[in-house]
PDB file of C-alpha atoms and ligand atoms in Angstrom:
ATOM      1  CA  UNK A  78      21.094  -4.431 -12.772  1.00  0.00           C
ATOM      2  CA  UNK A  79      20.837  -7.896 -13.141  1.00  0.00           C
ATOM      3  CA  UNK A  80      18.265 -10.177 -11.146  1.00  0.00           C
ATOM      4  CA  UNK A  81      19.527 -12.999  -9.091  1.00  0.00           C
ATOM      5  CA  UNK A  82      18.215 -15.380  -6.443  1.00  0.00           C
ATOM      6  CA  UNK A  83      14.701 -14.870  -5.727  1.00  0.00           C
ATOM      7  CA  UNK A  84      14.020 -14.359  -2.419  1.00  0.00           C
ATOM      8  CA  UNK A  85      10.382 -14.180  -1.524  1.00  0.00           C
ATOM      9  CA  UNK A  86       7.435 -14.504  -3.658  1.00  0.00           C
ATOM     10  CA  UNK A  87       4.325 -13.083  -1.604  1.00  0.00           C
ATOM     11  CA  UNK A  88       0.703 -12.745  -3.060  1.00  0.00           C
ATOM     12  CA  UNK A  89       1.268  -9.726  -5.792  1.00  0.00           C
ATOM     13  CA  UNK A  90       4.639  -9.670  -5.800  1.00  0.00           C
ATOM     14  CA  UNK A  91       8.301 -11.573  -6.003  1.00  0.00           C
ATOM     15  CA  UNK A  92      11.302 -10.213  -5.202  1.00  0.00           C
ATOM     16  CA  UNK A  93      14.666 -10.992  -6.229  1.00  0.00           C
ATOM     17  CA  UNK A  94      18.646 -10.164  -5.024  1.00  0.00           C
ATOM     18  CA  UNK A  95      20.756  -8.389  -7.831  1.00  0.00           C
ATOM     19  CA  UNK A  96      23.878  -8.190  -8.154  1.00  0.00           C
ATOM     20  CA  UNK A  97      23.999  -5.407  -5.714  1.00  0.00           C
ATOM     21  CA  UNK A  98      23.528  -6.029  -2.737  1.00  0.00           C
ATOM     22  CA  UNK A  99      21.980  -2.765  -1.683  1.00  0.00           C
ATOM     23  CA  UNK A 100      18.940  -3.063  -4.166  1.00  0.00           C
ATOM     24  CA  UNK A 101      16.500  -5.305  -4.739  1.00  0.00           C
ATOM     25  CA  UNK A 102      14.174  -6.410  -8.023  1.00  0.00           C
ATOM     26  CA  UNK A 103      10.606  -6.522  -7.507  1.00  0.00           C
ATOM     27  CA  UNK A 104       8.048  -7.845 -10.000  1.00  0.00           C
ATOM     28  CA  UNK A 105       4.495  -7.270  -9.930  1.00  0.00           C
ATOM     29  CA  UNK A 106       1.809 -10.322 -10.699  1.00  0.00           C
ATOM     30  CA  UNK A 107      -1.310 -10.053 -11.862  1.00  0.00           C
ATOM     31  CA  UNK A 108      -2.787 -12.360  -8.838  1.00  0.00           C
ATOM     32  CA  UNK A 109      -4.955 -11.581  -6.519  1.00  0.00           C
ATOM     33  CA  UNK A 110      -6.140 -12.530  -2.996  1.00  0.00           C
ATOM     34  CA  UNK A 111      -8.244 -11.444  -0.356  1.00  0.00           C
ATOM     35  CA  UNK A 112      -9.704 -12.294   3.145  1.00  0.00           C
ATOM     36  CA  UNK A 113      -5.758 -13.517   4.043  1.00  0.00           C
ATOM     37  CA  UNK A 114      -5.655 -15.842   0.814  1.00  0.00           C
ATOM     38  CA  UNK A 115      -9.050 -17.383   1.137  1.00  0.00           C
ATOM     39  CA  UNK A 116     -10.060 -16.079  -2.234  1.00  0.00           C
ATOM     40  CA  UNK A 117      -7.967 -16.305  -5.214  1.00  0.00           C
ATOM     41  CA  UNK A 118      -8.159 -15.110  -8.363  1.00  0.00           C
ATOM     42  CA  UNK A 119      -6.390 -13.196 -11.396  1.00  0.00           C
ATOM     43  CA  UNK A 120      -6.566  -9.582 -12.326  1.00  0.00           C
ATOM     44  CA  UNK A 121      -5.580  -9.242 -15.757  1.00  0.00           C
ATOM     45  CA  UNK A 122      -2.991  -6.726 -16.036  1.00  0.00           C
ATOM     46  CA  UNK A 123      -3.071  -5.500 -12.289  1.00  0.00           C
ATOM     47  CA  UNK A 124       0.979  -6.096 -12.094  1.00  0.00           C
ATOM     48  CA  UNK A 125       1.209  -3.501 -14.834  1.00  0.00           C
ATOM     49  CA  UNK A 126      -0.839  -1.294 -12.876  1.00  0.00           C
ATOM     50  CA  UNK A 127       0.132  -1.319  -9.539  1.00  0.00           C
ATOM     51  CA  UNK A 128       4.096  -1.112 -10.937  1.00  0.00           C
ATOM     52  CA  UNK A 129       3.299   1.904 -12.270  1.00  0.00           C
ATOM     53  CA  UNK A 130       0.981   3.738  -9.969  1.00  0.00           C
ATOM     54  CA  UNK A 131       3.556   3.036  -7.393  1.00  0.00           C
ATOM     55  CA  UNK A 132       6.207   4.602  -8.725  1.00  0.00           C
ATOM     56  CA  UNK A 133       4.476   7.308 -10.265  1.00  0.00           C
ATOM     57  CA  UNK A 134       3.286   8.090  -6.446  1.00  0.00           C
ATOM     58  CA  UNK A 135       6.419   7.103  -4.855  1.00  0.00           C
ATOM     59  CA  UNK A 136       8.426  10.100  -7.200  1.00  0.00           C
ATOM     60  CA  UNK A 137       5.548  12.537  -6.118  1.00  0.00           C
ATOM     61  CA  UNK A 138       6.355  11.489  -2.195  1.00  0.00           C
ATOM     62  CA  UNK A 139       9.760  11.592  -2.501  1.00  0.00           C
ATOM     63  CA  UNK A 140       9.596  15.340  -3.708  1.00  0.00           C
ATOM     64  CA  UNK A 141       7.795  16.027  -0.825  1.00  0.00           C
ATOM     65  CA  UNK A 142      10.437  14.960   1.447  1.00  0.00           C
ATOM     66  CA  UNK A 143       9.083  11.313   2.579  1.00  0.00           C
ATOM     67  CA  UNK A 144      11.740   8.781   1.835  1.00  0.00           C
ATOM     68  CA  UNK A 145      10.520   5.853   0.038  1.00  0.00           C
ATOM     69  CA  UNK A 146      12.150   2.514  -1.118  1.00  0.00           C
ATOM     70  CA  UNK A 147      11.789   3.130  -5.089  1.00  0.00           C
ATOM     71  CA  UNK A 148      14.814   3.693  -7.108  1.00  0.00           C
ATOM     72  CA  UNK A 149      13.514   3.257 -10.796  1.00  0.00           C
ATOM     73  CA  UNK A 150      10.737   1.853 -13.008  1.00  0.00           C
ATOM     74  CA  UNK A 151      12.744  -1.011 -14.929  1.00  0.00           C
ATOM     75  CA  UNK A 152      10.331  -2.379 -17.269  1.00  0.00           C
ATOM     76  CA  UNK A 153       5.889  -2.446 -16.841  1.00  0.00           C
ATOM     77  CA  UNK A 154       6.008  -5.473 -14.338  1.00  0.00           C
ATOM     78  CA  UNK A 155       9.390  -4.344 -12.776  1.00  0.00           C
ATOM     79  CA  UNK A 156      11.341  -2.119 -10.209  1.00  0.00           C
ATOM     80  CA  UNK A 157      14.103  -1.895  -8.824  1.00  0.00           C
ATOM     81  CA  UNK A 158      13.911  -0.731  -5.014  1.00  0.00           C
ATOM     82  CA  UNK A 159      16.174  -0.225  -2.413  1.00  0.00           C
ATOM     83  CA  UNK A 160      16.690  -3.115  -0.307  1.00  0.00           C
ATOM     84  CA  UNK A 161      14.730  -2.286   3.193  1.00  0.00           C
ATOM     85  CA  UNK A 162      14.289  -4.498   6.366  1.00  0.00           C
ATOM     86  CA  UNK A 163      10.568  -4.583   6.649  1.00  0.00           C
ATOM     87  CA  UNK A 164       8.919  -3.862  10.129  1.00  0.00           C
ATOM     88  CA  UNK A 165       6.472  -6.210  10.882  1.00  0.00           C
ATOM     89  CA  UNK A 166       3.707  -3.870  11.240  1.00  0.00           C
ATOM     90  CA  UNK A 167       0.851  -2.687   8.666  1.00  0.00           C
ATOM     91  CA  UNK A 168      -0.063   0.943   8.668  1.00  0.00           C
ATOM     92  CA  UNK A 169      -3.321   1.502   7.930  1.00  0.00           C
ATOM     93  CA  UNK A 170      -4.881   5.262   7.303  1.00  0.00           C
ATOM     94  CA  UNK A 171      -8.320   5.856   7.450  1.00  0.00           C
ATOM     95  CA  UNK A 172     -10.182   9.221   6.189  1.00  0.00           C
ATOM     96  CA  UNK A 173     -13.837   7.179   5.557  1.00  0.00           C
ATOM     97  CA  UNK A 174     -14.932   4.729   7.771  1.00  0.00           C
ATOM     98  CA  UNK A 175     -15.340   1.342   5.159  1.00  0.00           C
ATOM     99  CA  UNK A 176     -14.374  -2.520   5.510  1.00  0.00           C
ATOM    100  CA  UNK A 177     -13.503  -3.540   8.943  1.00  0.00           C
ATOM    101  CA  UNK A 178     -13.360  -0.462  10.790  1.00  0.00           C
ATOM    102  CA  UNK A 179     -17.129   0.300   9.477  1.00  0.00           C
ATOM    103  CA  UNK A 180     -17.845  -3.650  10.613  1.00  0.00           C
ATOM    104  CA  UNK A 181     -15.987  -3.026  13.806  1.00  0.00           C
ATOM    105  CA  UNK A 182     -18.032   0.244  15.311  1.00  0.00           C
ATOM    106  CA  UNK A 183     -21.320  -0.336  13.202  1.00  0.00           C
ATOM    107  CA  UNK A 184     -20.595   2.399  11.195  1.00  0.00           C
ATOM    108  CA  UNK A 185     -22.307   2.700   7.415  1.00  0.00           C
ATOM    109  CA  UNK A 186     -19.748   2.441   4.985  1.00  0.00           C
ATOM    110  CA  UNK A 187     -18.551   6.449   3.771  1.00  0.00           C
ATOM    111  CA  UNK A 188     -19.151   8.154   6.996  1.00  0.00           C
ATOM    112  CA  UNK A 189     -16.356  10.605   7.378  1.00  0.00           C
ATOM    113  CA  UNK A 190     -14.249  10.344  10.281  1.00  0.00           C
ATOM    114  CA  UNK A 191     -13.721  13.584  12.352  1.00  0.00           C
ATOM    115  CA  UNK A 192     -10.182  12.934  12.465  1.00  0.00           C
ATOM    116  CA  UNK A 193      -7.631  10.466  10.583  1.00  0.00           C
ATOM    117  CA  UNK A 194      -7.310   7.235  12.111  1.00  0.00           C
ATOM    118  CA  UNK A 195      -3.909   5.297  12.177  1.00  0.00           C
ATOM    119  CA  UNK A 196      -4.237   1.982  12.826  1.00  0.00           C
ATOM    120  CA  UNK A 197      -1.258  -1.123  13.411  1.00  0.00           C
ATOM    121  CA  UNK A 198      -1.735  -4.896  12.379  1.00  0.00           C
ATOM    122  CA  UNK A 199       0.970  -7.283  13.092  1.00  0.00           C
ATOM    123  CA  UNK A 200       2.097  -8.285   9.622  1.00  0.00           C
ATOM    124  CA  UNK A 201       1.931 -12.542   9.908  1.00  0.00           C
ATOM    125  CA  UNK A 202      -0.489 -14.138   8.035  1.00  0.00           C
ATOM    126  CA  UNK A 203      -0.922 -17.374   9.770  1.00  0.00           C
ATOM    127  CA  UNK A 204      -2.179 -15.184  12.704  1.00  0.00           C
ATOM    128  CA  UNK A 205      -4.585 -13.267  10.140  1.00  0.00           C
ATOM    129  CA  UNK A 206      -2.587  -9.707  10.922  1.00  0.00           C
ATOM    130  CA  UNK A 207      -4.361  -9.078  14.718  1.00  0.00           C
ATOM    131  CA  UNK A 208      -4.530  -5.593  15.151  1.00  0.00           C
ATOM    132  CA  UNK A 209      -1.695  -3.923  17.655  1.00  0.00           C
ATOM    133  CA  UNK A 210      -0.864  -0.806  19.361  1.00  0.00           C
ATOM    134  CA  UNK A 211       1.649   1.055  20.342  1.00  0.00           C
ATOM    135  CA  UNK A 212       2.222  -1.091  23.459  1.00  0.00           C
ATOM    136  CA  UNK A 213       2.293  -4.054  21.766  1.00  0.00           C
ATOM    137  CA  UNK A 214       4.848  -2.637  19.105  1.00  0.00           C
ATOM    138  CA  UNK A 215       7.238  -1.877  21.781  1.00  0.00           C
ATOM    139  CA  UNK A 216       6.559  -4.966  23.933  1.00  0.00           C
ATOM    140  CA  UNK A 217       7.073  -7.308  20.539  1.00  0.00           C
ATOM    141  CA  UNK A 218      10.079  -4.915  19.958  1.00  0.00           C
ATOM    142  CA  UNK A 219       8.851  -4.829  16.773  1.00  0.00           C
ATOM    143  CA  UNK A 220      10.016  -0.653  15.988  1.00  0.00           C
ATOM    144  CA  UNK A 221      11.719   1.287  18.562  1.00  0.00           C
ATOM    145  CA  UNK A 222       9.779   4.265  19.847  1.00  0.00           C
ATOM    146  CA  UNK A 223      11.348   6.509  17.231  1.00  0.00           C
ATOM    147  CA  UNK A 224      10.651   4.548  14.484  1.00  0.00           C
ATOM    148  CA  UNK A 225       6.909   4.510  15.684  1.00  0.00           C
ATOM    149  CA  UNK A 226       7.291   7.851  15.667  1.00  0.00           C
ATOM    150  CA  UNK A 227       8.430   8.841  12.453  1.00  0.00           C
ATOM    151  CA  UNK A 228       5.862   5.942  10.942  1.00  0.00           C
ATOM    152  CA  UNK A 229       3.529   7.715  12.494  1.00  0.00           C
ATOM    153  CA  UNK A 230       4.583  11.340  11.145  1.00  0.00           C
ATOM    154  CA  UNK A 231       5.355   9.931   7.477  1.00  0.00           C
ATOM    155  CA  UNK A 232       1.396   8.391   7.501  1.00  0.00           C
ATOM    156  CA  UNK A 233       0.075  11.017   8.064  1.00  0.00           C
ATOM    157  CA  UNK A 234       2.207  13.035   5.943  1.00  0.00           C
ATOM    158  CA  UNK A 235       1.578  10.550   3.249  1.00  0.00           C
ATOM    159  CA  UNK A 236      -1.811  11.044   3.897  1.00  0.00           C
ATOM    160  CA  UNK A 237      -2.607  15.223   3.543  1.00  0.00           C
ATOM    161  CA  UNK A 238      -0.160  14.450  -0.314  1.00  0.00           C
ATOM    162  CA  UNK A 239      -2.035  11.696  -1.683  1.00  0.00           C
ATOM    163  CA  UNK A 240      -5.388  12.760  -0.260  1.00  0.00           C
ATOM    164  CA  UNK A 241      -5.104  16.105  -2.127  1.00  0.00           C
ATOM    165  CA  UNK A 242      -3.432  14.254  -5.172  1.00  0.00           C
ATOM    166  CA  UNK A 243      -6.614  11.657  -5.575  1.00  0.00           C
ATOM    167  CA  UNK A 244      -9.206  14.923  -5.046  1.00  0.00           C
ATOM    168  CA  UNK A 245      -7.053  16.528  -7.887  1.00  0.00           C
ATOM    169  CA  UNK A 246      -8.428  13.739 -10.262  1.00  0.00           C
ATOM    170  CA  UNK A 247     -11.466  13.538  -8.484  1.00  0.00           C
ATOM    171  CA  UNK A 248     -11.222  10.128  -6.627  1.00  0.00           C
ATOM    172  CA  UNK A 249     -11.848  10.232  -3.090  1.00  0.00           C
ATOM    173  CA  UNK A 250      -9.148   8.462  -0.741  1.00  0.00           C
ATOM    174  CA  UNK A 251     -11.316   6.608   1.575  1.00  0.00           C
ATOM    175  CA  UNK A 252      -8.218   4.337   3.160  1.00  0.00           C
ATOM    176  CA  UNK A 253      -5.334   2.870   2.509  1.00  0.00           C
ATOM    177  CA  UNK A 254      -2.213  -0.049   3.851  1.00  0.00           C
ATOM    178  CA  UNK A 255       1.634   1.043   4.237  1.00  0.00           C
ATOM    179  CA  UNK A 256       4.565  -0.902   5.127  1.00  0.00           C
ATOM    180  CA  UNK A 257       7.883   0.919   6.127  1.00  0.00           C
ATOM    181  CA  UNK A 258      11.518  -0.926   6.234  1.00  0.00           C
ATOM    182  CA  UNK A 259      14.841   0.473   7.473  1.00  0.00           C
ATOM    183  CA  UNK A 260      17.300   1.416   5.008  1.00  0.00           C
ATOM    184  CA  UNK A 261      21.375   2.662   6.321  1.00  0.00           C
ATOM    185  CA  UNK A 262      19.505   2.683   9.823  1.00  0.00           C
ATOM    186  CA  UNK A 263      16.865   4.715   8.643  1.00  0.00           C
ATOM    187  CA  UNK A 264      12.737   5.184   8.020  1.00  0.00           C
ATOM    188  CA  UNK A 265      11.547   4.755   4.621  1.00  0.00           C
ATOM    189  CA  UNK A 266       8.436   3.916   3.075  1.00  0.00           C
ATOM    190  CA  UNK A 267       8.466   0.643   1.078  1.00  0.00           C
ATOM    191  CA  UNK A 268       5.911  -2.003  -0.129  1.00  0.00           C
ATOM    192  CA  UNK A 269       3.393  -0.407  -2.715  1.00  0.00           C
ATOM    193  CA  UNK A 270       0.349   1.976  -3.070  1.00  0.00           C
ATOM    194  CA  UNK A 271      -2.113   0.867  -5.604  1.00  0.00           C
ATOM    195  CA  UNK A 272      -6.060   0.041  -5.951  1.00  0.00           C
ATOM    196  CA  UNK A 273      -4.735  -3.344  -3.914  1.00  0.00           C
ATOM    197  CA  UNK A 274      -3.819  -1.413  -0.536  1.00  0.00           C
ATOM    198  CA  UNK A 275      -5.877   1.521  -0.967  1.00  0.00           C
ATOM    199  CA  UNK A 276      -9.881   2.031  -1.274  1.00  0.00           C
ATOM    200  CA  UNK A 277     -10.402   4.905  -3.938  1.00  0.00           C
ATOM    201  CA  UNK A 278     -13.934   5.774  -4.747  1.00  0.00           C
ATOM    202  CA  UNK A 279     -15.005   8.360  -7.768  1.00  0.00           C
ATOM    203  CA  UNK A 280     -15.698  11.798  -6.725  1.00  0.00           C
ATOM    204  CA  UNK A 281     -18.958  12.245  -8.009  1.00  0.00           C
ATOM    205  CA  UNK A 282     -20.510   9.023  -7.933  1.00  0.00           C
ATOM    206  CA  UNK A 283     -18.902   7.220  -5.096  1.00  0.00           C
ATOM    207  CA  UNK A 284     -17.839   4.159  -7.486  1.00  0.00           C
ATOM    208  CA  UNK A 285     -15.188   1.502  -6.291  1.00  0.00           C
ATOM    209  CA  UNK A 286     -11.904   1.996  -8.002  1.00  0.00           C
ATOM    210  CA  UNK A 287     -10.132  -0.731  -6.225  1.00  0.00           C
ATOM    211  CA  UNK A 288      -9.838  -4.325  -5.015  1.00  0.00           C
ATOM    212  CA  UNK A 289     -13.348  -4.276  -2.671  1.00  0.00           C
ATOM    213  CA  UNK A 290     -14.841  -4.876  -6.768  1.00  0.00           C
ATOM    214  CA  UNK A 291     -12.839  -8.541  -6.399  1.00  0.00           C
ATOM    215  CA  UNK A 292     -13.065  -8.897  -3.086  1.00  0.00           C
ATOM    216  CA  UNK A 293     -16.737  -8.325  -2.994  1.00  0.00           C
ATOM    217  CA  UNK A 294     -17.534  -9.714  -6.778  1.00  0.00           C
ATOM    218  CA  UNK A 295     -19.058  -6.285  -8.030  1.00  0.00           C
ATOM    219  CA  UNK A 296     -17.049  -6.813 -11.744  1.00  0.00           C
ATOM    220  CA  UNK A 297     -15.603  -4.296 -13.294  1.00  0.00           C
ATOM    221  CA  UNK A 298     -12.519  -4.869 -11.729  1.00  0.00           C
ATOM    222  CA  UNK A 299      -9.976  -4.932 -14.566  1.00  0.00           C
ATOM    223  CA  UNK A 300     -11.825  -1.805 -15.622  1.00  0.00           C
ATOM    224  CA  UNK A 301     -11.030   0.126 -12.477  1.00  0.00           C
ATOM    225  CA  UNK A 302      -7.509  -0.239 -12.382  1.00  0.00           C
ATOM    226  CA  UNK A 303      -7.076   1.142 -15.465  1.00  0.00           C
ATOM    227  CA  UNK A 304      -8.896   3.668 -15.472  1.00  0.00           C
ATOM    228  CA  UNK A 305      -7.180   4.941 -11.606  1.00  0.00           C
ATOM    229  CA  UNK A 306      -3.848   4.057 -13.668  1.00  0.00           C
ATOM    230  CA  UNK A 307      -5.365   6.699 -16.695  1.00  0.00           C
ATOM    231  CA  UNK A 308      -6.499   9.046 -13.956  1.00  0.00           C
ATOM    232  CA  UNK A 309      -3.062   9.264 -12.625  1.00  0.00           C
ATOM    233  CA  UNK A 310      -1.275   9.327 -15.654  1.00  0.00           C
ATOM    234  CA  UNK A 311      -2.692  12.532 -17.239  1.00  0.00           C
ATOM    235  CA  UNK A 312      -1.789  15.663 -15.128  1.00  0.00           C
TER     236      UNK A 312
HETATM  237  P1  LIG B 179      -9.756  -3.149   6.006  1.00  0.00           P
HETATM  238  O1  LIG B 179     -10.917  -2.191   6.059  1.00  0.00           O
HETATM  239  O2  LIG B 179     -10.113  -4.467   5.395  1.00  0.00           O
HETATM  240  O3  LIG B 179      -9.086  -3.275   7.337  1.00  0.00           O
HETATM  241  O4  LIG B 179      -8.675  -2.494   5.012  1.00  0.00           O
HETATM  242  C1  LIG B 179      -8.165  -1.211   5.232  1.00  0.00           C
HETATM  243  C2  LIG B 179      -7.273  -0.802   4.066  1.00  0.00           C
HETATM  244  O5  LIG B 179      -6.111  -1.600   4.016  1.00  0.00           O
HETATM  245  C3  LIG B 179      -7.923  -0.933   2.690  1.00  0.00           C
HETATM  246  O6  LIG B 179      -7.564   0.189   1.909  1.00  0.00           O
HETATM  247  C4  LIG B 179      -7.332  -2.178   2.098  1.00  0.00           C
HETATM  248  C5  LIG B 179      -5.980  -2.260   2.751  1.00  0.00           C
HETATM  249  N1  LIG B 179      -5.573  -3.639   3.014  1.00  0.00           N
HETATM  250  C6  LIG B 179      -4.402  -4.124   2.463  1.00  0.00           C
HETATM  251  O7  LIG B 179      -3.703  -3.427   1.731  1.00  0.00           O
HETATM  252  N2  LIG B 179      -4.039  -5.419   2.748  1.00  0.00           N
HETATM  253  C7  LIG B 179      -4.779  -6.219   3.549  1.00  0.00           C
HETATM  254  O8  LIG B 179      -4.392  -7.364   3.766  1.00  0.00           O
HETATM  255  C8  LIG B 179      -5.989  -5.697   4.120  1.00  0.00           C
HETATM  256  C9  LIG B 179      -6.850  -6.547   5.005  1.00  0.00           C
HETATM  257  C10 LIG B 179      -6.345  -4.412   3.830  1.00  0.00           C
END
């Protein structure tokens, strides 16, 4: 598969046409950005990383019968991936209360929710990605009701594999982003799951393994990636 035009380059990732026009390339970069592109900066081999990790996951979910966008792992920065309509709309999961939802209800930072949240944001950065809900979803038309509804069922799905996966290798999955797309008229998961769009924290000591250690300048930050990447890896 050969890449072609490129067709969007976002803030960790480009993506390119090949020469099918069912699949698309995308290529993982080692920027990094946070509070909606306010800070910038560079994590050295984080493209590497998050390629990887998101595959790796995206196999395990697919043998659990959740249909994501990956196809294969093409080379460390590289995969190709089916090629998916986005919806506009940014899942978030939440297991821990942390970052905004632990600003939002004045909560300290690791309390454990009773239940898992699901929130929506409105993916469209100039409007800094305002939370929606259901209502708004429909009234935007931005997902039908049965899209919402199998989002909704493939979250939390998502959510009982990985969370069991991470405890497996003793990180703790506090939260974490998804993005869906429609594929032949159809549901899948698409985007990527890595220490950018999740918050992982070490089992035992409660460490940051993810991006809060750039967004919040607590170093280390090349360090964690690879070492979630290692965690993964050895099972
Ligand atoms: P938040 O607490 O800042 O709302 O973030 C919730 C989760 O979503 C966290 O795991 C980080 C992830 N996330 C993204 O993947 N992209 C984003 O733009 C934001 C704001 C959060």
């Amino acid at each position: 598969m050969k890449k072609t035009e490129m067709l969007y380059e976002g803030k960790a990732k480009k993506v390119y046409k090949t020469d099918d026009e069912k699949k698309y390339i995308v290529e993982y970069k080692d920027d990094a950005t946070a509070f909606n592109g306010e800070k910038k900066g560079t994590i050295v081999g984080k493209g590497v990383v998050n390629n990887k990790m998101s595959a790796a996951l995206f196999a395990i979910l697919e043998e659990e019968g959740i249909p994501t966008h990956q196809v294969e792992l093409l080379s460390d920065r590289e995969s190709l991936v089916k090629a998916v309509k986005i919806l506009p709309i940014e899942v978030i999961v939440r297991n821990v209360a942390a970052g905004s939802l632990a600003k939002r209800l004045g909560l300290e930072e690791g309390t454990p929710m009773k239940k898992t949240i699901l929130e929506f944001c409105y993916k469209n950065d100039a409007l800094g990605d305002p939370m929606i809900n259901d209502y708004h979803i429909a009234a935007m038309n931005f997902a039908t009701d049965e899209q919402l509804d199998t989002v909704k069922k493939y979250a939390i799905k998502i959510n009982d594999i990985l969370k069991k996966f991470f405890i497996e290798r003793n990180i703790k999955l506090i939260d974490f982003k998804l993005e869906f797309g429609i594929y032949d008229g159809i549901v899948i998961l698409a985007d990527e799951i890595s220490p950018d769009t999740c918050r992982l924290w070490d089992g035992n000591s409660n460490k940051k393994l993810d991006k809060d250690r750039f967004r919040r300048d607590l170093g280390g930050v090349e360090e964690v990636y690879q070492e979630v990447l290692n965690r993964i890896s050895k099972k």
